[in-house]
Coordinates of C-alpha atoms in Angstrom, one line a residue:
Chain A
M261 CA 40.9 -99.1 133.6
T262 CA 44.5 -99.2 132.5
A263 CA 47.1 -101.6 133.9
W264 CA 48.6 -98.8 135.9
D265 CA 45.3 -98.0 137.7
R266 CA 45.0 -101.7 138.6
D267 CA 48.5 -101.9 139.9
P268 CA 49.6 -98.4 141.0
A269 CA 52.8 -99.6 142.6
A270 CA 54.2 -100.6 139.3
R271 CA 54.9 -97.0 138.2
G272 CA 56.5 -95.7 141.3
D273 CA 53.3 -95.0 143.3
V274 CA 53.7 -95.7 147.0
V275 CA 50.9 -97.9 148.4
V276 CA 50.1 -97.9 152.0
D277 CA 48.2 -101.2 152.4
E278 CA 46.1 -101.8 155.6
V279 CA 48.9 -100.8 157.9
R280 CA 48.2 -101.5 161.6
M281 CA 50.5 -100.6 164.5
T282 CA 50.2 -101.7 168.1
Y283 CA 52.5 -101.2 171.0
V284 CA 52.8 -103.4 174.1
S285 CA 54.0 -101.6 177.1
E286 CA 53.7 -102.8 180.7
G287 CA 51.5 -105.6 179.6
R288 CA 48.9 -103.4 177.9
T289 CA 48.4 -103.2 174.2
T290 CA 47.9 -99.8 172.7
V291 CA 46.6 -99.5 169.2
A292 CA 48.4 -96.5 167.6
I293 CA 47.2 -97.1 164.1
E294 CA 44.0 -99.1 163.7
N295 CA 44.1 -99.2 159.9
A296 CA 45.7 -96.9 157.3
S297 CA 45.5 -97.3 153.6
G298 CA 46.2 -95.0 150.7
T299 CA 48.2 -94.4 147.6
V300 CA 50.7 -91.6 147.0
R301 CA 50.7 -91.4 143.2
K302 CA 54.0 -90.6 141.6
G303 CA 54.7 -86.9 141.5
R304 CA 51.9 -86.0 143.9
F305 CA 52.2 -83.9 147.1
V306 CA 50.2 -85.6 149.9
S307 CA 49.8 -84.2 153.4
I308 CA 48.7 -86.0 156.5
I309 CA 46.9 -84.0 159.1
G310 CA 45.4 -85.0 162.4
P311 CA 45.3 -84.2 166.1
S312 CA 48.6 -84.4 167.9
G313 CA 49.5 -87.9 169.1
C314 CA 47.4 -89.5 166.4
G315 CA 50.2 -91.5 164.9
K316 CA 51.0 -89.3 161.8
S317 CA 54.7 -89.5 162.5
T318 CA 54.5 -93.2 163.2
L319 CA 52.8 -93.8 159.9
L320 CA 55.6 -91.7 158.2
D321 CA 58.3 -93.8 160.0
I322 CA 56.5 -97.0 158.7
V323 CA 56.5 -95.7 155.1
A324 CA 60.2 -94.8 155.6
G325 CA 61.0 -98.3 156.6
L326 CA 62.3 -97.1 160.0
T327 CA 59.5 -98.9 161.9
R328 CA 57.9 -102.2 161.0
P329 CA 54.1 -102.2 161.1
T330 CA 52.4 -104.9 163.2
S331 CA 50.6 -105.9 160.1
G332 CA 50.0 -104.6 156.6
Q333 CA 52.7 -103.2 154.4
V334 CA 54.0 -100.4 152.3
R335 CA 54.9 -101.1 148.7
I336 CA 56.7 -99.3 145.8
G337 CA 57.0 -100.8 142.4
G338 CA 55.6 -104.1 143.7
E339 CA 58.4 -104.2 146.3
S340 CA 57.6 -104.2 150.0
V341 CA 59.4 -101.6 152.1
T342 CA 60.9 -103.4 155.0
S343 CA 64.0 -101.3 155.8
P344 CA 65.2 -97.7 155.3
R345 CA 65.7 -96.8 151.6
R346 CA 68.1 -94.1 150.4
D347 CA 65.5 -93.1 147.8
F348 CA 63.0 -92.3 150.6
P349 CA 65.0 -89.6 152.4
M350 CA 63.4 -87.8 155.4
V351 CA 63.3 -84.2 156.5
F352 CA 62.9 -83.9 160.3
Q353 CA 61.2 -81.4 162.5
D354 CA 64.4 -80.7 164.5
D355 CA 67.5 -79.3 163.0
S356 CA 69.4 -82.3 161.7
T357 CA 72.3 -80.5 159.9
L358 CA 75.7 -81.6 161.0
H359 CA 77.4 -78.6 162.6
W360 CA 80.9 -79.7 161.8
R361 CA 80.3 -80.0 158.1
T362 CA 80.0 -77.2 155.5
V363 CA 76.6 -76.7 153.9
L364 CA 77.9 -78.4 150.7
D365 CA 79.2 -81.5 152.7
N366 CA 75.9 -81.6 154.6
V367 CA 74.0 -81.8 151.4
A368 CA 76.4 -84.4 150.0
L369 CA 76.1 -86.6 153.1
G370 CA 73.6 -89.2 151.7
L371 CA 75.6 -89.5 148.5
E372 CA 78.8 -90.0 150.5
I373 CA 77.1 -92.8 152.5
A374 CA 75.9 -94.3 149.2
G375 CA 79.5 -94.3 147.9
V376 CA 79.2 -91.7 145.2
P377 CA 82.7 -90.3 144.2
K378 CA 83.6 -86.9 145.7
A379 CA 83.6 -84.8 142.6
E380 CA 80.3 -86.1 141.5
R381 CA 78.6 -85.7 144.8
R382 CA 79.9 -82.2 145.2
A383 CA 78.7 -81.2 141.8
R384 CA 75.2 -82.7 142.5
A385 CA 75.1 -81.0 145.9
R386 CA 76.0 -77.7 144.3
D387 CA 73.2 -78.0 141.7
I388 CA 70.6 -78.8 144.4
L389 CA 71.8 -75.8 146.5
G390 CA 70.8 -73.7 143.6
V391 CA 67.3 -75.2 143.5
V392 CA 66.7 -74.5 147.2
G393 CA 68.1 -70.9 146.8
L394 CA 71.3 -71.4 148.9
R395 CA 73.8 -70.8 146.2
G396 CA 76.7 -68.9 147.7
F397 CA 76.4 -70.6 151.0
E398 CA 78.3 -73.8 150.1
H399 CA 81.2 -73.1 152.5
H400 CA 79.2 -71.8 155.4
R401 CA 78.6 -73.8 158.6
P402 CA 75.1 -74.5 159.7
R403 CA 75.4 -72.3 162.7
Q404 CA 76.1 -69.3 160.5
L405 CA 72.6 -69.9 158.9
S406 CA 69.1 -69.1 160.2
G407 CA 66.7 -71.9 161.2
G408 CA 64.8 -71.6 158.0
M409 CA 68.0 -71.9 155.9
R410 CA 69.1 -74.9 157.9
Q411 CA 65.8 -76.6 157.1
R412 CA 66.4 -75.8 153.4
V413 CA 69.8 -77.5 153.7
A414 CA 68.0 -80.6 155.1
I415 CA 65.6 -80.4 152.2
A416 CA 68.5 -80.2 149.7
R417 CA 70.2 -83.1 151.4
A418 CA 67.0 -85.2 150.8
L419 CA 66.4 -83.9 147.2
V420 CA 70.0 -84.7 146.1
M421 CA 69.2 -88.4 146.6
E422 CA 66.8 -88.1 143.6
P423 CA 64.1 -89.5 145.9
A424 CA 61.3 -91.8 144.7
M425 CA 59.5 -90.1 147.6
L426 CA 60.4 -87.4 150.0
L427 CA 59.2 -87.8 153.6
M428 CA 58.7 -84.7 155.7
D429 CA 57.9 -84.9 159.3
E430 CA 56.5 -81.5 160.4
P431 CA 59.6 -79.9 158.8
F432 CA 58.7 -76.4 159.7
G433 CA 57.3 -77.2 163.2
A434 CA 60.3 -75.7 165.0
L435 CA 60.3 -72.4 163.1
D436 CA 58.5 -69.2 164.0
Q437 CA 55.3 -68.4 162.2
Q438 CA 56.7 -65.9 159.7
T439 CA 59.7 -68.0 158.8
R440 CA 57.4 -71.0 158.6
T441 CA 55.2 -69.3 156.0
L442 CA 58.2 -68.1 153.9
V443 CA 59.9 -71.5 153.9
G444 CA 56.6 -73.1 153.1
I445 CA 56.3 -70.9 150.0
E446 CA 59.9 -71.7 149.1
L447 CA 59.1 -75.5 149.4
L448 CA 56.0 -74.9 147.1
R449 CA 58.4 -73.3 144.5
I450 CA 61.0 -76.1 144.9
W451 CA 58.3 -78.8 144.6
E452 CA 56.7 -77.2 141.5
E453 CA 60.2 -77.3 140.0
T454 CA 61.1 -80.9 140.9
R455 CA 57.6 -82.7 141.2
T456 CA 58.9 -85.3 143.5
S457 CA 56.4 -87.5 145.3
V458 CA 56.0 -86.1 148.8
L459 CA 54.4 -87.4 152.0
F460 CA 54.2 -84.4 154.4
V461 CA 53.1 -84.6 158.0
T462 CA 51.8 -81.4 159.5
H463 CA 49.2 -80.2 162.0
D464 CA 48.9 -76.9 160.1
I465 CA 45.8 -77.0 157.9
R466 CA 46.7 -73.9 155.9
E467 CA 50.2 -75.3 155.3
A468 CA 48.6 -78.5 154.1
V469 CA 46.2 -76.8 151.7
T470 CA 48.9 -74.5 150.3
L471 CA 51.2 -77.3 149.4
S472 CA 49.2 -80.4 148.7
D473 CA 47.4 -82.2 145.9
E474 CA 45.7 -84.4 148.5
V475 CA 45.2 -84.2 152.2
W476 CA 44.7 -87.3 154.3
V477 CA 42.8 -86.6 157.5
M478 CA 43.7 -88.9 160.3
S479 CA 41.5 -89.6 163.3
R480 CA 42.6 -89.7 166.9
R481 CA 43.8 -93.0 168.4
P482 CA 43.2 -95.7 167.4
S483 CA 43.8 -93.9 164.1
T484 CA 42.4 -94.5 160.7
I485 CA 42.4 -92.3 157.7
L486 CA 39.0 -90.6 158.0
D487 CA 38.9 -88.9 154.7
V488 CA 41.0 -87.8 151.7
V489 CA 40.5 -84.3 150.4
H490 CA 41.7 -83.5 146.9
V491 CA 42.9 -79.9 146.7
D492 CA 42.1 -78.9 143.2
L493 CA 43.7 -75.4 143.4
P494 CA 45.5 -74.3 140.2
R495 CA 49.4 -74.3 140.1
P496 CA 51.6 -72.4 140.4
R497 CA 49.9 -71.4 143.6
D498 CA 50.6 -67.7 143.6
T499 CA 49.4 -65.1 146.1
D500 CA 46.1 -64.8 144.2
V501 CA 45.4 -68.6 144.6
L502 CA 46.4 -68.6 148.2
R503 CA 44.1 -65.6 149.0
S504 CA 41.2 -67.0 147.0
A505 CA 37.8 -68.0 148.4
Q506 CA 38.4 -71.5 147.0
F507 CA 41.5 -71.8 149.2
E508 CA 39.6 -70.7 152.3
G509 CA 36.9 -73.2 151.3
Y510 CA 39.4 -76.1 151.5
V511 CA 40.7 -74.8 154.9
G512 CA 37.1 -74.8 156.1
V513 CA 36.3 -78.3 154.9
L514 CA 39.5 -79.7 156.6
W515 CA 38.8 -77.8 159.8
D516 CA 35.3 -79.2 160.0
L517 CA 36.7 -82.7 159.5
I518 CA 39.4 -82.4 162.1
Q519 CA 37.7 -80.3 164.7
A520 CA 35.7 -83.1 166.4
E521 CA 38.8 -85.3 166.4
V522 CA 41.0 -82.6 168.0
A523 CA 38.3 -81.8 170.6
S524 CA 37.9 -85.4 171.7
A525 CA 41.7 -86.1 171.6
M526 CA 42.1 -83.1 173.9
R527 CA 39.3 -84.3 176.3
E528 CA 41.1 -87.7 176.4
Q529 CA 44.4 -86.2 177.2
E530 CA 42.8 -84.1 180.0
R531 CA 41.1 -87.2 181.4
A532 CA 44.4 -89.1 181.3
A533 CA 46.2 -86.2 183.1
S534 CA 43.6 -85.8 185.9
Chain B
M30 CA 91.3 -39.1 195.5
S31 CA 91.7 -42.9 195.3
V32 CA 88.4 -43.7 193.5
L33 CA 89.1 -41.2 190.7
D34 CA 92.7 -42.5 190.4
L35 CA 91.5 -46.0 190.0
G36 CA 89.1 -44.9 187.3
G37 CA 92.0 -43.1 185.6
I38 CA 94.2 -46.3 185.6
R39 CA 91.4 -48.4 184.3
M40 CA 90.8 -46.0 181.5
S41 CA 94.4 -46.1 180.4
I42 CA 95.0 -49.8 180.8
R43 CA 91.9 -51.1 179.0
P44 CA 92.6 -49.8 175.6
A45 CA 96.3 -50.8 175.8
L46 CA 95.2 -54.4 176.7
G47 CA 92.7 -54.4 173.9
R48 CA 95.3 -53.3 171.3
M49 CA 97.8 -55.9 172.4
P50 CA 97.7 -59.4 170.8
A51 CA 96.7 -62.1 173.3
W52 CA 100.1 -63.8 173.2
A53 CA 101.8 -60.5 174.1
T54 CA 99.5 -60.1 177.1
R55 CA 100.3 -63.6 178.2
V56 CA 104.1 -62.9 178.0
V57 CA 103.5 -59.8 180.1
V58 CA 101.6 -61.8 182.7
V59 CA 104.5 -64.4 183.0
A60 CA 107.1 -61.6 183.2
A61 CA 105.0 -59.8 185.9
L62 CA 104.9 -63.1 187.9
L63 CA 108.6 -63.6 187.6
T64 CA 109.3 -60.0 188.6
A65 CA 107.0 -60.4 191.6
W66 CA 108.9 -63.6 192.5
H67 CA 112.2 -61.8 192.2
L68 CA 111.1 -58.8 194.2
A69 CA 109.7 -61.0 196.9
V70 CA 113.0 -62.8 197.4
A71 CA 115.2 -59.7 196.9
G72 CA 113.1 -57.7 199.3
G73 CA 113.4 -60.3 201.9
L74 CA 109.7 -61.1 201.9
V75 CA 110.6 -64.8 201.7
S76 CA 113.9 -66.3 202.8
S77 CA 116.1 -67.3 199.8
L78 CA 116.7 -70.5 201.8
T79 CA 113.0 -71.5 201.3
V80 CA 112.4 -69.9 197.9
P81 CA 115.4 -69.2 195.6
A82 CA 115.6 -66.2 193.4
P83 CA 114.4 -66.8 189.8
L84 CA 117.8 -65.7 188.4
D85 CA 119.5 -68.4 190.5
C86 CA 117.1 -71.0 189.1
L87 CA 117.8 -69.7 185.5
R88 CA 121.5 -70.0 186.0
R89 CA 121.2 -73.6 187.3
L90 CA 118.8 -74.6 184.5
P91 CA 121.4 -75.5 181.8
G92 CA 123.4 -77.6 184.3
I93 CA 120.4 -79.7 185.2
L94 CA 119.1 -80.0 181.7
G95 CA 122.6 -81.3 180.8
T96 CA 122.4 -84.3 183.2
A97 CA 121.3 -87.7 182.1
A98 CA 119.5 -88.1 185.4
F99 CA 117.0 -85.3 184.6
W100 CA 116.1 -86.8 181.2
S101 CA 115.8 -90.3 182.6
D102 CA 113.5 -89.0 185.4
A103 CA 111.4 -87.1 182.9
A104 CA 111.2 -90.1 180.6
R105 CA 110.2 -92.3 183.5
S106 CA 107.4 -90.0 184.6
L107 CA 106.2 -89.4 181.1
R108 CA 106.1 -93.1 180.2
T109 CA 104.2 -93.9 183.4
T110 CA 101.7 -91.1 182.6
V111 CA 101.2 -92.2 179.0
E112 CA 100.7 -95.8 180.0
A113 CA 98.1 -94.9 182.6
F114 CA 96.4 -92.5 180.2
A115 CA 96.4 -94.9 177.3
A116 CA 94.7 -97.6 179.5
A117 CA 92.3 -95.0 180.9
A118 CA 91.4 -93.7 177.5
A119 CA 90.8 -97.1 176.0
I120 CA 88.9 -98.6 179.0
G121 CA 87.1 -95.4 179.8
V122 CA 85.7 -94.8 176.3
L123 CA 84.8 -98.5 175.9
A124 CA 83.1 -98.8 179.3
G125 CA 81.3 -95.5 178.8
A126 CA 80.0 -96.7 175.4
L127 CA 79.0 -100.0 176.9
L128 CA 77.2 -98.5 179.8
T129 CA 75.3 -96.1 177.5
R130 CA 74.0 -99.1 175.6
L131 CA 73.1 -100.9 178.9
P132 CA 71.0 -98.2 180.7
V133 CA 69.8 -100.6 183.4
V134 CA 73.4 -101.6 184.4
A135 CA 74.4 -97.9 184.2
R136 CA 71.5 -96.9 186.6
I137 CA 72.7 -99.6 189.1
L138 CA 76.3 -98.6 188.9
E139 CA 75.7 -94.8 188.8
P140 CA 76.3 -94.1 192.5
Y141 CA 79.6 -96.0 192.4
I142 CA 80.8 -94.2 189.3
V143 CA 79.9 -90.8 190.7
G144 CA 81.3 -91.8 194.1
A145 CA 84.6 -92.9 192.5
Y146 CA 85.1 -89.2 191.6
A147 CA 85.2 -88.4 195.3
V148 CA 87.6 -91.2 196.3
P149 CA 91.2 -90.1 196.7
V150 CA 92.6 -93.2 195.0
V151 CA 96.1 -92.3 196.4
V152 CA 95.0 -94.0 199.6
F153 CA 95.3 -97.4 197.9
Y154 CA 98.9 -96.7 196.8
P155 CA 100.4 -98.4 199.9
T156 CA 98.3 -101.5 199.1
F157 CA 99.4 -101.5 195.5
L158 CA 103.0 -101.1 196.6
V159 CA 102.7 -104.2 198.8
V160 CA 101.1 -106.2 196.0
F161 CA 103.1 -105.0 193.0
G162 CA 106.4 -103.9 194.6
L163 CA 108.4 -100.8 194.0
G164 CA 108.2 -100.4 190.3
T165 CA 106.1 -98.5 187.9
A166 CA 103.1 -100.9 188.1
P167 CA 101.6 -99.5 191.3
I168 CA 102.1 -95.9 190.0
V169 CA 100.5 -96.8 186.6
L170 CA 97.6 -98.4 188.4
T171 CA 97.0 -95.4 190.7
A172 CA 97.2 -92.9 187.9
F173 CA 95.0 -95.1 185.7
L174 CA 92.3 -95.2 188.4
M175 CA 92.4 -91.4 188.8
A176 CA 92.2 -90.8 185.0
V177 CA 89.6 -93.4 184.0
V178 CA 86.8 -91.8 185.9
P179 CA 86.6 -88.5 184.1
V180 CA 87.1 -90.3 180.7
L181 CA 84.3 -92.7 181.5
M182 CA 81.9 -90.0 182.8
T183 CA 82.4 -87.6 179.9
T184 CA 82.1 -90.5 177.4
M185 CA 78.7 -91.3 178.9
V186 CA 77.6 -87.7 178.9
A187 CA 78.9 -87.2 175.3
L188 CA 77.0 -90.3 174.1
S189 CA 73.8 -89.5 175.9
E190 CA 73.8 -86.0 174.5
L191 CA 73.7 -87.4 170.9
R192 CA 70.6 -85.9 169.3
P193 CA 67.9 -88.5 168.5
T194 CA 67.5 -86.8 165.2
H195 CA 71.1 -87.5 164.2
R196 CA 70.5 -91.2 165.0
K197 CA 67.3 -91.2 163.0
L198 CA 69.1 -89.5 160.1
A199 CA 71.8 -92.2 160.1
R200 CA 69.1 -94.9 160.0
S201 CA 67.1 -93.1 157.3
L202 CA 70.2 -92.9 155.1
A203 CA 70.6 -96.7 155.5
C204 CA 74.1 -96.2 157.1
T205 CA 76.1 -99.2 158.1
R206 CA 77.0 -99.2 161.8
W207 CA 80.5 -98.0 160.9
Q208 CA 79.3 -95.2 158.6
A209 CA 76.9 -94.0 161.3
F210 CA 79.7 -94.0 163.8
R211 CA 82.3 -92.5 161.6
S212 CA 80.3 -89.8 159.8
I213 CA 77.6 -88.8 162.2
L214 CA 77.8 -90.1 165.8
L215 CA 81.6 -89.8 166.5
P216 CA 82.0 -86.2 165.2
S217 CA 78.9 -85.2 167.1
A218 CA 80.3 -86.7 170.4
L219 CA 83.8 -85.2 170.0
P220 CA 83.2 -81.8 171.5
L221 CA 82.5 -83.5 174.8
L222 CA 84.7 -86.5 174.3
L223 CA 88.0 -84.7 173.7
P224 CA 87.9 -82.5 176.8
G225 CA 87.2 -85.7 178.8
L226 CA 90.4 -87.3 177.4
K227 CA 92.3 -84.1 178.1
L228 CA 91.2 -84.1 181.7
G229 CA 92.1 -87.8 181.9
F230 CA 95.7 -87.0 180.8
V231 CA 95.9 -84.1 183.4
Y232 CA 94.7 -86.5 186.1
A233 CA 97.1 -89.2 185.0
M234 CA 100.1 -86.8 185.1
A235 CA 99.1 -85.3 188.5
A236 CA 98.7 -88.7 190.0
T237 CA 102.0 -90.0 188.6
V238 CA 104.0 -87.1 189.9
G239 CA 102.2 -87.1 193.2
V240 CA 102.6 -90.8 193.9
E241 CA 106.3 -90.7 192.8
F242 CA 106.7 -88.0 195.5
I243 CA 105.5 -90.4 198.2
V244 CA 107.5 -93.6 197.4
A245 CA 109.3 -94.3 194.1
D246 CA 112.8 -95.0 192.8
A247 CA 112.8 -92.6 189.9
G248 CA 110.7 -90.0 188.1
L249 CA 110.3 -86.2 188.3
G250 CA 108.1 -86.4 191.4
F251 CA 110.6 -88.7 193.2
R252 CA 113.4 -86.3 192.3
I253 CA 111.6 -83.2 193.5
G254 CA 110.9 -85.0 196.8
E255 CA 114.5 -86.1 197.2
L256 CA 115.8 -82.5 196.5
Y257 CA 113.3 -81.2 199.0
R258 CA 114.5 -83.5 201.7
N259 CA 118.2 -82.6 200.9
F260 CA 117.4 -78.8 201.1
E261 CA 118.6 -78.4 197.5
T262 CA 116.0 -75.7 196.9
V263 CA 117.4 -74.3 193.7
D264 CA 117.5 -77.6 192.0
M265 CA 114.1 -78.5 193.3
Y266 CA 112.6 -75.3 191.8
V267 CA 114.3 -75.9 188.5
H268 CA 112.6 -79.4 188.4
I269 CA 109.3 -77.8 189.4
L270 CA 109.6 -75.3 186.5
A271 CA 110.5 -78.1 184.1
M272 CA 107.5 -80.0 185.3
I273 CA 105.2 -77.0 184.7
A274 CA 106.7 -76.6 181.2
V275 CA 106.1 -80.3 180.4
A276 CA 102.5 -80.1 181.6
A277 CA 101.8 -76.9 179.7
G278 CA 103.5 -78.3 176.6
F279 CA 101.2 -81.4 176.6
N280 CA 98.2 -79.2 177.2
S281 CA 99.1 -77.1 174.1
L282 CA 99.7 -80.3 172.1
F283 CA 96.2 -81.6 173.1
N284 CA 94.6 -78.3 172.1
L285 CA 96.4 -78.4 168.8
L286 CA 95.2 -82.0 168.2
E287 CA 91.7 -81.0 169.1
R288 CA 91.8 -78.3 166.5
V289 CA 93.0 -80.8 163.9
I290 CA 90.4 -83.5 164.8
R291 CA 87.4 -81.3 165.3
K292 CA 86.7 -79.9 161.9
D293 CA 84.0 -77.5 163.2
L294 CA 86.7 -75.4 165.0
A295 CA 88.5 -74.8 161.7

């Protein structure tokens, strides 16, 4: 064992350590996350899948420092994450572009907040727009762009922060199926170019297999991480890879893991509704 | 046949309107209204004792604009309006922001705030006159009460319409409170906030002139009322036209400001 393996946080890995999250509402305690542990190794793409309402997004908020866990902690480089960090930018499900700013100034927003001088932040934003394939749209307003393009602006706004880890909360959830697939493939290309650590929440199994090195499967509430599936598909993941039997094999494995959880989560919701 | 004739007219007018720039169409509309006014008086449809001819008003205009009384009346009305509006803008926006942060209080007060919209505040003017005397104070207070309600309500709507994702974005970028307000929350609220302020100004001006009309010792509203009681119809109409010009001018000024402030309209 090397020193790095013993202390993964030392080299920019993000360690989720026994995170537990409970809510108290109207005198009743709800356990949202029973126990979640795992490590996103530097430069890896990790997805979290699970039935809806299982606390995937809550876990992501905890990693982002937006929500404090009831117990446990998230660490990077030996440092505990207790408040939002600019090097952990987030891409949201809903459109989060600012309609009164140009695409370029949208992308530069985080740098502006961080106090980076105008010329430098514009230059960096321009470079990143090239990476996400939006060169030539610098002076457009978000409403002149399609939903898929706006999500790429949000991805660029996060990437320009040179993130230690990129957090994505169902970023394609509000897009139609075809757009979703195309923007997913675009993200695959961007990620293979940048190799940033990513923690990606989705409920789409195929999306998770397409993008990820590792998929964490979460159980229904009270949630735990049921299993971690390593997706050893070759990169770059071209059409051949994405149509291979091996790809379908991973989809099958994940579906088997998640099926029982989704079914019982659905039964629970139906019971609660009746 | 009339139906066919109408069709023919529509056919010929539509392309003409479409080709004309919008401002030219507006000039035509004003000219048409003035012509209609002139014809109505000249044709004896209305007595020139009640409504003077537009040309008589035009002839009288330089004379009235040359008097110190006109300008001091205009200045008085304007100062009253601006004072009432400034107070309504400051207190309306602050109270709106406060109530948005205190949803429990807002829920309790909601029927009163909504009800305040329906109250003709003018009925309190006699009370204010008794308490504050015949000066600008009771007028400012009445105009303020009229103007503060739309400002308060649109502020609350504007702030409650802020997208949760924008708030989360501000937090995830580790914005300070000021940065979040300045760069994300304020610009996002402006499209609703600015029309609320504009409405507040219109209410303040309408209330000022209206209340001056009842009891006051100066101001455009007071002057119009006085001219009315003295049967000086031409002078009265000149003041009314001046009043309309001032109101329209301020509205244009606000629209211009809105374009400067709201970068998304550029």
